[in-house]
Short mmCIF file of C-alpha atoms and ligand atoms in Angstrom, two decimals:
data_model
loop_
_atom_site.label_atom_id
_atom_site.label_comp_id
_atom_site.label_asym_id
_atom_site.label_seq_id
_atom_site.Cartn_x
_atom_site.Cartn_y
_atom_site.Cartn_z
CA MET A 106 198.65 -141.88 -49.09
CA THR A 107 199.84 -143.22 -45.76
CA ASP A 108 200.24 -146.95 -45.64
CA THR A 109 198.10 -147.82 -42.64
CA THR A 110 199.71 -151.10 -42.02
CA THR A 111 203.13 -149.69 -41.23
CA PRO A 112 203.57 -149.64 -37.44
CA SER A 113 205.74 -146.55 -37.11
CA ALA A 114 207.40 -143.80 -39.18
CA PRO A 115 211.05 -144.46 -40.18
CA ASP A 116 212.03 -141.22 -38.34
CA GLY A 117 209.26 -141.54 -35.74
CA ALA A 118 210.19 -141.64 -32.06
CA ALA A 119 208.67 -144.24 -29.74
CA ASN A 120 205.97 -142.53 -27.83
CA PRO A 121 204.62 -143.74 -24.48
CA LEU A 122 201.23 -141.98 -24.99
CA ARG A 123 200.38 -143.91 -28.09
CA ASP A 124 197.85 -146.70 -27.91
CA PRO A 125 199.45 -149.51 -29.96
CA ARG A 126 196.01 -150.92 -30.84
CA ASP A 127 195.05 -147.80 -32.66
CA ARG A 128 195.88 -148.45 -36.31
CA ARG A 129 194.06 -145.64 -38.00
CA LEU A 130 196.68 -142.93 -37.61
CA PRO A 131 199.67 -145.08 -36.88
CA LEU A 132 202.58 -142.95 -37.99
CA ILE A 133 204.33 -140.76 -35.45
CA ALA A 134 205.88 -137.47 -36.46
CA GLY A 135 209.62 -137.22 -36.07
CA PRO A 136 211.39 -134.49 -34.04
CA SER A 137 209.97 -131.13 -35.17
CA SER A 138 208.26 -127.89 -34.29
CA MET A 139 205.54 -125.71 -35.71
CA VAL A 140 205.55 -121.95 -35.86
CA MET A 141 202.07 -120.61 -36.06
CA PHE A 142 201.19 -117.14 -37.56
CA GLY A 143 197.70 -116.09 -36.74
CA VAL A 144 197.65 -118.04 -33.53
CA THR A 145 195.09 -115.79 -31.83
CA GLY A 146 192.62 -116.19 -34.75
CA ASP A 147 189.42 -118.24 -34.72
CA LEU A 148 190.80 -121.11 -36.70
CA ALA A 149 193.84 -121.57 -34.50
CA LYS A 150 191.74 -121.35 -31.33
CA LYS A 151 188.96 -123.73 -32.45
CA LYS A 152 190.76 -126.17 -34.71
CA LEU A 153 194.57 -125.96 -34.98
CA LEU A 154 195.63 -125.83 -31.34
CA PRO A 155 193.06 -128.54 -30.28
CA ALA A 156 194.23 -130.71 -33.21
CA ILE A 157 197.85 -130.42 -32.00
CA TYR A 158 196.76 -131.31 -28.45
CA ASP A 159 194.66 -134.24 -29.68
CA LEU A 160 197.63 -135.57 -31.70
CA THR A 161 199.72 -135.27 -28.57
CA HIS A 162 197.01 -137.07 -26.65
CA ARG A 163 196.94 -139.83 -29.15
CA GLY A 164 200.71 -140.19 -28.97
CA LEU A 165 201.29 -139.13 -32.53
CA LEU A 166 203.62 -136.16 -31.94
CA PRO A 167 207.11 -136.66 -30.46
CA PRO A 168 207.33 -135.91 -26.78
CA SER A 169 209.70 -133.03 -27.54
CA PHE A 170 207.39 -131.30 -30.10
CA GLY A 171 207.73 -127.51 -30.17
CA LEU A 172 204.88 -125.07 -30.86
CA VAL A 173 205.77 -121.40 -31.30
CA GLY A 174 203.07 -118.78 -31.40
CA TYR A 175 203.88 -115.57 -33.25
CA GLY A 176 201.67 -112.52 -32.82
CA ARG A 177 201.23 -109.00 -31.69
CA ARG A 178 200.13 -109.78 -28.12
CA ASP A 179 202.46 -108.76 -25.36
CA TRP A 180 202.64 -112.35 -24.07
CA SER A 181 205.19 -114.37 -22.25
CA ASP A 182 205.56 -118.14 -22.86
CA GLU A 183 203.41 -118.61 -19.79
CA ASP A 184 200.66 -116.40 -21.07
CA PHE A 185 200.71 -118.30 -24.39
CA ALA A 186 200.52 -121.58 -22.48
CA GLN A 187 197.49 -120.36 -20.64
CA TYR A 188 195.87 -119.36 -23.93
CA VAL A 189 196.61 -122.73 -25.49
CA LYS A 190 195.20 -124.43 -22.45
CA GLU A 191 191.96 -122.49 -22.60
CA SER A 192 191.57 -123.18 -26.35
CA VAL A 193 192.34 -126.89 -25.95
CA SER A 194 190.13 -127.50 -22.96
CA ALA A 195 187.23 -125.88 -24.72
CA HIS A 196 187.67 -127.63 -28.09
CA THR A 197 189.53 -130.90 -27.60
CA ARG A 198 188.07 -133.95 -29.27
CA THR A 199 189.82 -136.45 -27.10
CA GLY A 200 189.21 -134.87 -23.66
CA PHE A 201 191.47 -132.69 -21.58
CA ASP A 202 194.15 -134.43 -19.59
CA GLU A 203 196.54 -132.42 -17.54
CA SER A 204 199.48 -134.79 -17.98
CA VAL A 205 199.15 -134.62 -21.83
CA PHE A 206 198.93 -130.89 -21.60
CA GLU A 207 202.12 -130.79 -19.47
CA GLN A 208 203.95 -132.73 -22.21
CA LEU A 209 202.87 -130.08 -24.79
CA ARG A 210 203.51 -127.20 -22.47
CA GLY A 211 207.29 -127.87 -22.33
CA GLY A 212 207.58 -126.97 -25.98
CA LEU A 213 205.37 -123.87 -26.01
CA ARG A 214 207.02 -120.61 -26.89
CA PHE A 215 205.70 -117.19 -27.85
CA VAL A 216 207.41 -114.49 -30.00
CA GLU A 217 205.80 -111.05 -30.01
CA GLY A 218 205.95 -109.17 -33.28
CA THR A 219 204.21 -107.83 -36.34
CA PHE A 220 204.63 -109.43 -39.75
CA ASP A 221 207.17 -106.81 -40.94
CA ASP A 222 209.25 -106.73 -37.74
CA SER A 223 212.68 -107.97 -38.65
CA ALA A 224 213.90 -107.87 -35.05
CA ALA A 225 210.98 -110.17 -34.05
CA PHE A 226 211.97 -112.62 -36.86
CA GLU A 227 215.52 -112.58 -35.46
CA LYS A 228 214.01 -113.47 -32.11
CA LEU A 229 212.03 -116.21 -33.82
CA THR A 230 215.26 -117.61 -35.31
CA GLU A 231 216.77 -117.69 -31.83
CA VAL A 232 213.72 -119.46 -30.39
CA VAL A 233 213.75 -122.11 -33.10
CA GLY A 234 217.47 -122.62 -32.51
CA GLU A 235 216.83 -122.95 -28.82
CA LEU A 236 214.17 -125.63 -29.47
CA ASP A 237 216.68 -127.49 -31.62
CA ARG A 238 219.28 -127.38 -28.79
CA THR A 239 217.07 -127.99 -25.78
CA ARG A 240 214.33 -130.20 -27.18
CA GLY A 241 216.09 -131.93 -30.13
CA THR A 242 213.70 -130.66 -32.77
CA GLY A 243 216.48 -131.45 -35.25
CA GLY A 244 216.14 -128.32 -37.44
CA ASN A 245 212.71 -129.49 -38.70
CA HIS A 246 210.35 -126.66 -38.62
CA ALA A 247 206.94 -125.94 -40.25
CA PHE A 248 205.60 -122.49 -40.60
CA TYR A 249 201.77 -122.38 -40.52
CA LEU A 250 200.26 -119.20 -42.16
CA SER A 251 196.80 -118.97 -40.68
CA ILE A 252 196.67 -115.33 -41.79
CA PRO A 253 195.04 -113.28 -44.62
CA PRO A 254 196.79 -113.86 -47.95
CA ALA A 255 197.64 -110.13 -48.08
CA ALA A 256 200.14 -110.79 -45.31
CA PHE A 257 201.86 -113.74 -47.12
CA PRO A 258 204.41 -111.54 -48.94
CA GLN A 259 205.65 -109.88 -45.73
CA VAL A 260 205.88 -113.09 -43.74
CA CYS A 261 207.53 -115.02 -46.63
CA SER A 262 210.13 -112.33 -47.19
CA GLN A 263 210.94 -112.13 -43.51
CA LEU A 264 211.27 -115.90 -43.32
CA ALA A 265 213.67 -115.74 -46.21
CA GLU A 266 215.72 -112.80 -44.83
CA SER A 267 216.14 -114.52 -41.53
CA GLY A 268 217.09 -117.74 -43.29
CA LEU A 269 214.31 -119.64 -41.56
CA ASN A 270 213.09 -121.11 -44.90
CA THR A 271 216.38 -122.88 -45.46
CA ALA A 272 216.94 -126.33 -44.13
CA GLN A 273 220.42 -127.63 -43.15
CA ASP A 274 221.51 -131.05 -44.29
CA GLY A 275 219.01 -133.75 -43.55
CA SER A 276 216.40 -131.51 -41.92
CA TRP A 277 213.34 -129.80 -43.45
CA ARG A 278 211.45 -126.51 -43.52
CA ARG A 279 207.77 -126.54 -44.70
CA VAL A 280 205.14 -123.94 -45.13
CA VAL A 281 201.44 -124.57 -44.60
CA ILE A 282 198.95 -122.22 -46.25
CA GLU A 283 195.30 -121.81 -45.54
CA LYS A 284 192.74 -120.88 -48.11
CA PRO A 285 191.71 -118.52 -49.65
CA PHE A 286 194.48 -119.13 -52.21
CA GLY A 287 193.74 -115.85 -53.95
CA HIS A 288 190.35 -114.55 -55.04
CA ASP A 289 190.68 -115.40 -58.76
CA LEU A 290 193.12 -117.15 -61.11
CA ALA A 291 195.40 -114.15 -61.44
CA SER A 292 195.71 -113.48 -57.73
CA ALA A 293 196.20 -117.20 -57.00
CA ARG A 294 199.14 -117.20 -59.34
CA GLU A 295 200.65 -114.08 -57.80
CA LEU A 296 200.26 -115.60 -54.34
CA ASN A 297 201.93 -118.76 -55.44
CA ASP A 298 204.84 -116.88 -56.86
CA VAL A 299 205.39 -115.18 -53.53
CA VAL A 300 205.36 -118.48 -51.63
CA GLU A 301 207.45 -120.42 -54.12
CA GLN A 302 210.16 -117.82 -54.28
CA VAL A 303 210.88 -118.74 -50.70
CA PHE A 304 209.89 -122.39 -50.39
CA ARG A 305 210.35 -125.31 -52.83
CA PRO A 306 207.07 -126.52 -54.29
CA GLU A 307 207.36 -129.85 -52.49
CA ASP A 308 207.68 -127.95 -49.20
CA VAL A 309 204.39 -126.05 -49.68
CA PHE A 310 201.32 -127.69 -48.09
CA ARG A 311 197.99 -126.17 -49.11
CA ILE A 312 195.20 -126.98 -46.66
CA ASP A 313 191.77 -127.87 -47.87
CA HIS A 314 190.42 -129.34 -44.67
CA TYR A 315 187.76 -131.35 -46.48
CA LEU A 316 190.42 -133.68 -47.75
CA GLY A 317 191.32 -134.42 -44.17
CA LYS A 318 187.84 -135.76 -43.44
CA GLU A 319 187.55 -139.52 -43.19
CA THR A 320 184.34 -139.56 -45.24
CA VAL A 321 186.06 -137.66 -48.10
CA GLN A 322 188.87 -140.18 -48.12
CA ASN A 323 186.24 -142.92 -48.09
CA ILE A 324 185.08 -141.77 -51.52
CA LEU A 325 188.34 -143.37 -52.80
CA ALA A 326 187.86 -146.50 -50.67
CA LEU A 327 184.25 -146.87 -51.86
CA ARG A 328 185.03 -146.43 -55.52
CA PHE A 329 188.34 -148.21 -55.91
CA SER A 330 188.34 -151.00 -53.28
CA ASN A 331 185.02 -152.45 -54.44
CA GLN A 332 183.85 -154.22 -57.51
CA LEU A 333 180.23 -153.18 -56.85
CA PHE A 334 180.20 -149.51 -57.68
CA GLU A 335 182.73 -148.65 -60.39
CA PRO A 336 181.01 -150.56 -63.32
CA ILE A 337 177.94 -148.34 -62.95
CA TRP A 338 179.81 -145.11 -62.09
CA ASN A 339 179.39 -143.54 -65.55
CA ALA A 340 177.08 -141.92 -68.04
CA SER A 341 175.45 -145.21 -69.02
CA TYR A 342 173.87 -145.56 -65.55
CA VAL A 343 174.18 -142.23 -63.72
CA ASP A 344 171.55 -139.63 -64.43
CA HIS A 345 173.18 -136.79 -62.48
CA VAL A 346 175.19 -136.00 -59.33
CA GLN A 347 174.29 -133.52 -56.61
CA ILE A 348 176.91 -132.24 -54.24
CA THR A 349 175.54 -130.30 -51.28
CA MET A 350 177.34 -128.45 -48.57
CA ALA A 351 174.69 -126.89 -46.38
CA GLU A 352 175.30 -124.99 -43.13
CA ASP A 353 172.70 -123.79 -40.72
CA ILE A 354 174.95 -121.11 -39.21
CA GLY A 355 175.15 -117.50 -40.51
CA ILE A 356 178.42 -115.76 -41.05
CA GLY A 357 178.73 -114.99 -37.36
CA SER A 358 181.76 -112.82 -36.58
CA ARG A 359 183.49 -113.50 -39.90
CA ALA A 360 182.26 -110.44 -41.80
CA GLY A 361 185.75 -109.12 -42.37
CA TYR A 362 186.69 -112.32 -44.22
CA TYR A 363 183.35 -113.18 -45.85
CA ASP A 364 181.92 -109.97 -47.20
CA GLY A 365 183.09 -109.49 -50.78
CA ILE A 366 184.19 -113.18 -50.88
CA GLY A 367 180.91 -115.08 -50.79
CA THR A 368 179.99 -118.77 -50.96
CA ALA A 369 181.45 -119.58 -54.41
CA ARG A 370 184.92 -118.45 -53.43
CA ASP A 371 184.67 -119.58 -49.81
CA VAL A 372 183.73 -123.22 -50.36
CA ILE A 373 182.95 -124.12 -54.02
CA GLN A 374 186.37 -123.16 -55.36
CA ASN A 375 188.00 -125.54 -52.93
CA HIS A 376 185.81 -128.02 -50.97
CA LEU A 377 183.08 -128.69 -53.48
CA LEU A 378 185.36 -128.90 -56.49
CA GLN A 379 187.59 -131.27 -54.59
CA LEU A 380 184.57 -133.46 -53.81
CA LEU A 381 183.64 -133.37 -57.47
CA ALA A 382 187.18 -134.31 -58.50
CA LEU A 383 187.24 -137.34 -56.13
CA THR A 384 183.78 -138.45 -57.27
CA ALA A 385 184.45 -138.11 -60.95
CA MET A 386 188.15 -138.81 -61.47
CA GLU A 387 189.57 -141.98 -63.04
CA GLU A 388 191.33 -144.56 -60.87
CA PRO A 389 194.81 -143.33 -60.07
CA ILE A 390 197.60 -145.82 -60.61
CA SER A 391 198.53 -145.41 -56.95
CA PHE A 392 197.58 -143.15 -54.06
CA GLU A 393 200.96 -141.46 -54.20
CA ALA A 394 200.64 -137.72 -54.36
CA ALA A 395 201.66 -137.31 -57.97
CA ASP A 396 199.27 -140.01 -59.29
CA LEU A 397 196.33 -138.85 -57.25
CA ARG A 398 196.81 -135.19 -58.12
CA ALA A 399 197.25 -135.97 -61.76
CA GLU A 400 193.87 -137.64 -61.93
CA LYS A 401 192.19 -134.84 -60.08
CA GLU A 402 193.71 -132.36 -62.36
CA LYS A 403 192.68 -134.30 -65.45
CA VAL A 404 189.03 -134.32 -64.43
CA LEU A 405 189.11 -130.64 -63.33
CA SER A 406 190.56 -129.79 -66.76
CA ALA A 407 187.52 -131.45 -68.41
CA VAL A 408 184.96 -129.49 -66.41
CA GLN A 409 182.79 -127.23 -68.55
CA LEU A 410 180.42 -124.46 -67.63
CA PRO A 411 177.01 -124.26 -69.29
CA ASP A 412 176.71 -121.58 -72.01
CA ASP A 413 173.70 -120.04 -70.30
CA LEU A 414 174.92 -119.01 -66.84
CA ALA A 415 171.76 -117.21 -66.04
CA ALA A 416 169.75 -120.41 -66.45
CA HIS A 417 172.21 -122.80 -64.82
CA THR A 418 173.51 -121.04 -61.80
CA ALA A 419 171.82 -119.46 -58.79
CA ARG A 420 172.90 -117.07 -56.16
CA GLY A 421 171.22 -116.14 -52.91
CA GLN A 422 171.50 -114.08 -49.72
CA TYR A 423 169.69 -114.85 -46.54
CA VAL A 424 167.09 -112.45 -45.14
CA GLY A 425 166.02 -112.28 -41.46
CA GLY A 426 163.62 -114.76 -40.04
CA TRP A 427 163.33 -117.80 -37.84
CA GLN A 428 165.63 -120.77 -37.79
CA GLY A 429 164.88 -123.71 -35.52
CA GLY A 430 162.94 -121.56 -33.14
CA THR A 431 165.45 -118.76 -32.99
CA GLU A 432 165.06 -115.41 -34.59
CA VAL A 433 168.04 -114.64 -36.75
CA ARG A 434 169.27 -111.53 -38.56
CA SER A 435 169.55 -111.01 -42.24
CA TYR A 436 172.98 -111.06 -43.82
CA LEU A 437 172.85 -107.39 -44.38
CA GLU A 438 172.18 -106.78 -40.64
CA GLU A 439 175.13 -109.00 -39.48
CA ASP A 440 177.92 -106.99 -37.74
CA GLY A 441 180.41 -105.53 -40.19
CA ILE A 442 178.45 -106.13 -43.39
CA GLU A 443 178.07 -103.30 -45.88
CA GLU A 444 174.37 -102.33 -45.98
CA ASP A 445 174.16 -102.72 -49.83
CA SER A 446 176.42 -105.83 -49.98
CA THR A 447 175.78 -108.12 -52.87
CA THR A 448 177.90 -110.88 -51.48
CA GLU A 449 176.17 -114.28 -51.86
CA THR A 450 175.55 -116.59 -48.94
CA PHE A 451 174.19 -119.31 -51.24
CA ALA A 452 175.55 -120.54 -54.60
CA ALA A 453 174.50 -123.26 -56.93
CA MET A 454 175.73 -124.19 -60.34
CA ARG A 455 175.60 -126.93 -62.98
CA LEU A 456 178.92 -128.24 -64.26
CA ASP A 457 179.44 -130.81 -67.01
CA ILE A 458 182.44 -133.00 -67.54
CA ALA A 459 183.60 -133.52 -71.08
CA THR A 460 184.89 -137.09 -70.87
CA ARG A 461 183.66 -140.44 -72.14
CA ARG A 462 182.72 -141.44 -68.58
CA TRP A 463 180.59 -138.37 -67.81
CA ALA A 464 179.35 -136.82 -71.06
CA GLY A 465 175.71 -135.78 -70.54
CA VAL A 466 175.75 -136.23 -66.71
CA PRO A 467 175.27 -132.85 -65.01
CA PHE A 468 177.05 -132.29 -61.69
CA TYR A 469 174.93 -129.91 -59.60
CA LEU A 470 176.82 -128.14 -56.85
CA ARG A 471 175.10 -126.08 -54.06
CA ALA A 472 176.36 -124.53 -50.85
CA GLY A 473 175.06 -122.01 -48.41
CA LYS A 474 174.66 -120.59 -44.95
CA ARG A 475 171.48 -120.52 -42.88
CA LEU A 476 169.96 -123.50 -44.81
CA GLY A 477 167.69 -126.19 -43.43
CA ARG A 478 170.35 -128.07 -41.57
CA ARG A 479 174.05 -128.76 -41.57
CA VAL A 480 174.74 -131.49 -44.07
CA THR A 481 177.38 -132.28 -46.68
CA GLU A 482 176.65 -135.15 -49.04
CA ILE A 483 177.37 -136.38 -52.53
CA ALA A 484 174.36 -138.02 -54.16
CA VAL A 485 174.95 -140.10 -57.26
CA VAL A 486 171.47 -140.45 -58.80
CA PHE A 487 170.90 -143.22 -61.28
CA LYS A 488 168.79 -143.46 -64.38
CA ARG A 489 165.47 -145.25 -64.16
CA ALA A 490 165.37 -148.80 -65.25
CA PRO A 491 164.64 -148.81 -69.06
CA PHE A 492 161.48 -150.93 -68.59
CA LEU A 493 159.35 -151.70 -65.51
CA PRO A 494 157.23 -154.89 -65.82
CA PHE A 495 154.73 -153.55 -63.28
CA ARG A 496 151.53 -151.59 -63.51
CA SER A 497 152.31 -147.95 -63.34
CA THR A 498 150.10 -147.45 -60.31
CA ASP A 499 152.22 -150.04 -58.47
CA THR A 500 155.43 -148.14 -59.02
CA ALA A 501 154.02 -144.61 -58.39
CA ASP A 502 156.21 -144.21 -55.23
CA LEU A 503 159.41 -145.44 -56.88
CA GLY A 504 162.16 -142.78 -57.32
CA GLN A 505 165.55 -143.13 -58.88
CA ASN A 506 168.20 -145.36 -57.30
CA ALA A 507 170.89 -143.40 -55.57
CA ILE A 508 174.13 -143.77 -53.67
CA VAL A 509 174.59 -141.03 -51.20
CA ILE A 510 177.96 -140.46 -49.53
CA ARG A 511 177.14 -138.74 -46.28
CA VAL A 512 180.22 -136.56 -45.61
CA GLN A 513 178.77 -135.09 -42.43
CA PRO A 514 177.21 -135.23 -39.97
CA ASP A 515 175.94 -138.77 -39.47
CA GLU A 516 178.85 -140.00 -41.61
CA GLY A 517 178.25 -142.97 -43.83
CA VAL A 518 176.79 -144.18 -47.14
CA THR A 519 173.16 -144.69 -48.09
CA MET A 520 171.81 -146.74 -51.02
CA ARG A 521 168.30 -146.09 -52.23
CA PHE A 522 166.50 -148.68 -54.31
CA GLY A 523 163.01 -150.08 -54.90
CA SER A 524 161.56 -152.87 -52.85
CA LYS A 525 158.28 -154.77 -52.73
CA VAL A 526 155.79 -153.51 -50.19
CA PRO A 527 154.57 -156.45 -48.07
CA GLY A 528 151.11 -157.55 -49.16
CA THR A 529 149.27 -159.27 -51.92
CA GLN A 530 150.08 -156.70 -54.57
CA MET A 531 153.37 -156.23 -56.42
CA GLU A 532 153.66 -152.68 -55.23
CA VAL A 533 157.22 -151.21 -55.30
CA ARG A 534 158.44 -148.38 -53.16
CA ASP A 535 161.81 -146.76 -52.32
CA VAL A 536 163.77 -148.07 -49.38
CA THR A 537 167.24 -147.22 -48.12
CA MET A 538 170.14 -149.28 -46.83
CA ASP A 539 172.59 -147.52 -44.61
CA PHE A 540 176.29 -147.83 -43.62
CA ALA A 541 176.94 -145.59 -40.64
CA TYR A 542 180.46 -145.02 -39.31
CA GLY A 543 179.07 -144.79 -35.79
CA MET A 544 177.55 -148.31 -36.00
CA ASN A 545 180.42 -150.01 -37.70
CA PHE A 546 183.50 -148.54 -36.04
CA THR A 547 183.88 -148.02 -32.35
CA GLU A 548 186.27 -145.14 -32.47
CA GLU A 549 185.39 -141.62 -33.39
CA SER A 550 187.04 -140.29 -36.56
CA PRO A 551 189.89 -137.86 -36.02
CA GLU A 552 189.31 -134.26 -36.92
CA ALA A 553 190.38 -133.23 -40.42
CA TYR A 554 193.13 -130.93 -38.99
CA GLU A 555 194.58 -133.77 -36.91
CA ARG A 556 195.14 -135.80 -40.03
CA LEU A 557 196.43 -132.95 -42.12
CA ILE A 558 198.85 -131.55 -39.52
CA LEU A 559 200.24 -135.00 -38.93
CA ASP A 560 200.60 -135.72 -42.72
CA MET A 561 202.36 -132.41 -43.14
CA LEU A 562 204.89 -133.15 -40.29
CA LEU A 563 205.48 -136.60 -41.85
CA GLY A 564 206.01 -134.97 -45.27
CA ASP A 565 203.13 -136.97 -46.77
CA PRO A 566 201.54 -134.83 -49.48
CA PRO A 567 198.62 -136.69 -51.16
CA LEU A 568 195.84 -134.89 -49.14
CA PHE A 569 197.19 -131.44 -50.05
CA PRO A 570 196.11 -129.93 -53.41
CA ARG A 571 198.92 -128.69 -55.51
CA GLN A 572 198.97 -125.28 -57.27
CA LYS A 573 197.70 -126.67 -60.57
CA GLU A 574 194.45 -127.88 -58.88
CA VAL A 575 194.02 -124.48 -57.30
CA GLU A 576 194.42 -122.78 -60.68
CA LEU A 577 192.10 -125.16 -62.46
CA SER A 578 189.40 -124.47 -59.87
CA TRP A 579 189.70 -120.73 -60.33
CA GLN A 580 189.60 -121.23 -64.05
CA ILE A 581 186.24 -123.01 -63.64
CA LEU A 582 184.81 -120.42 -61.30
CA ASP A 583 186.10 -117.09 -62.62
CA PRO A 584 183.62 -116.80 -65.45
CA VAL A 585 180.74 -117.51 -63.11
CA ILE A 586 181.84 -114.89 -60.59
CA GLU A 587 182.40 -112.30 -63.36
CA PHE A 588 178.94 -113.04 -64.80
CA TRP A 589 177.37 -112.72 -61.36
CA ALA A 590 179.11 -109.43 -60.65
CA GLU A 591 177.73 -107.94 -63.84
CA HIS A 592 174.38 -109.58 -64.27
CA LEU A 593 173.08 -111.44 -61.22
CA ASP A 594 172.44 -110.02 -57.78
CA PRO A 595 171.70 -112.58 -55.11
CA ALA A 596 168.11 -113.51 -54.67
CA PRO A 597 166.71 -113.45 -51.10
CA TYR A 598 165.91 -116.70 -49.20
CA ARG A 599 164.51 -117.36 -45.72
CA PRO A 600 166.65 -118.93 -43.06
CA GLY A 601 165.96 -122.67 -42.53
CA THR A 602 164.99 -123.16 -46.20
CA TRP A 603 167.03 -124.70 -48.98
CA GLY A 604 168.06 -121.53 -50.68
CA PRO A 605 166.33 -119.09 -53.11
CA GLU A 606 163.55 -120.04 -55.55
CA THR A 607 166.01 -119.49 -58.36
CA ALA A 608 167.95 -122.56 -57.19
CA HIS A 609 164.87 -124.67 -57.49
CA GLU A 610 164.00 -123.19 -60.85
CA MET A 611 167.52 -123.93 -62.07
CA LEU A 612 166.99 -127.70 -61.52
CA ALA A 613 163.43 -127.62 -62.68
CA ARG A 614 164.70 -126.34 -66.00
CA ASP A 615 166.50 -129.68 -66.35
CA GLY A 616 163.50 -131.62 -65.23
CA ARG A 617 165.06 -132.46 -61.85
CA THR A 618 164.72 -131.49 -58.20
CA TRP A 619 167.18 -130.96 -55.39
CA ARG A 620 167.28 -133.63 -52.75
CA ARG A 621 166.08 -132.68 -49.31
CA PRO A 622 168.76 -134.17 -47.13
C1 BG6 B 967 185.44 -123.29 -44.27
C2 BG6 B 967 184.62 -122.07 -44.71
O1 BG6 B 967 186.39 -123.64 -45.22
O2 BG6 B 967 184.57 -124.39 -44.07
C3 BG6 B 967 183.53 -121.75 -43.70
O3 BG6 B 967 185.48 -120.99 -44.82
C4 BG6 B 967 182.72 -122.99 -43.47
O4 BG6 B 967 182.72 -120.68 -44.23
C5 BG6 B 967 183.58 -124.15 -43.04
O5 BG6 B 967 181.82 -122.72 -42.34
C6 BG6 B 967 182.80 -125.45 -42.88
O6 BG6 B 967 183.61 -126.48 -42.49
P1 BG6 B 967 183.03 -127.84 -41.88
O7 BG6 B 967 184.21 -128.72 -41.67
O8 BG6 B 967 182.28 -127.44 -40.61
O9 BG6 B 967 182.06 -128.29 -42.93
#
C-alpha cells in the first residue's frame, strides 16, 4: 500500500494545485492519460468523471493529464467537455472551480465509434499519440472499461490490433475493469483469458470500489496497528460476525444490468466477500500487493458453505409499499423488469471458515435493496463472559460485547460493553463508545474512486483484487446460486424492513438475531 509519509511520487510532477499540508493522498500521478469506454454511462457520470476532477482539484493529477472519451455519440471535443462539466458540477465532492476545470479541459478529447469499429480505434491511436506530443503524456495510457463484460472481447481485440495495449520502452499501458467479472466461475475465467491475452496480469486493475473506501482500509489499521483487538479476534472470544450492506434505494434505472444478476452476484461476490476477507485474514507480512492478496486468498480458500443451504441462506425480493413516507413500487413493477422475474434483491447466507482462528464462528452476510436504511457495517460479536458475579435480574439488559466497524454512512467504530447503571444497585446495562471520522479528522474522506484511479495511475496494486480472489469468490457463491435457481424462489419483503422473514428465521435457527443498525 502507498507509503503515506513519502512526499511525492518518484515520477510525479510538481503540481501547483496541491495543498502541501494534505498528507492523506500525497502521491501525484506522473504524465499520463486515461481512455474511458462507457463514458456516457451512469458510473462515469456520477463517479468516475467527478473523481478525476476531484483529483485534479486536489492537485494529484499532472497538469497535462489527458482524458479521452470513447463512445457512439456524435460529439466534438467541445461537446464532450460540456458533458464532463455538467457531470462534474453536479457530482463533485470538492466543489466546482472554473480554473480547475480549465486545467482539465485542455486534455479532454472525444473519439466517436462503436466497440468493433477499427477505423475509430485508429483515430483513437492518433489521439493518444497527439496527447503524447502536445501534452507530454509520455506514452502512459490507461484504458478504463466501464462497459458490460460482453463487450470486453471486442474492445480488447481492437486495442491489441491497433497496438494500443503495447507500451514502448519506459512507458506503461494499463487496463481497468469494472465488475461484474463474469456471472460464475467459468465465465470469470473466460473473461480473464480475454483480458490477459492482451494485457499482462500486472497491468490489469480490477475495481472493487469498496476497497477504495477509507473505512474498509481502516479494518487493516484497526486490526494490525493496535495491540488491543488482535488477541481477542478469534474463536476463543468471538461468537459470530455479521456483515451487512443495506441500501434504501430500489434498483432505479438499472434493470438492464440487475435483472437476472441479483444481490448475491452484484455485491456479495465482490464487496461483502472482500470485507469478510479483510476481517478474517491473518496478518500479512507487509501491505505490498502480493502479501496482502496472498492472505486474502488464503482465508477465502478456507471458507465453507453450510451443508443445508435451505436452512442457512435466505433470498428475498421487495414488494410495493411505503418507505420513509414515500410510496414505492415493487421490484416486479420497476421499469424493464420481467413480470415473473425471480431475481433476488436481498440475499443472506452463513459462511464458516475452516481455520484454527475461526472454527465454529459463523460469518453471516446480508445485503439488499429497499431495506430500513443505507448502512454498511461489520459487527464482531463476542461471547458472553463465562461467569457473571451479579444477580441475573441485574444483568437482564446486558447483551454481548461487540466491535462494530461502521463502513458507511457515519463512518467510524463502535464498541459495545456493559457498564454499571448509576444508583445504589449493581445493575449492568449495555453502553457504547464511539470513534467517528467526522469528530476526529477535519477533512472529509476522498471518494473510493479517487483513491483507486490515483493508485492505478501510480501503478500501485494492493487495493485491486487479483484474478485468483475473483475465482475463489465465485467458487464460494456458485453452489448457492445454483441451489437457489433450482430450489429457492425469493421470499417477499416490505420496503423499509430488514428483509424477508426467512432471513430472521435463518439466524433464529442458530439462536441468534440480526442487528438493527
Ligand atoms: C455497486 C452495486 O457495486 O455498489 C450497486 O452494483 C450498489 O448495486 C453500489 O448500489 C453501492 O455502492 P456504495 O458505495 O453506495 O455502497
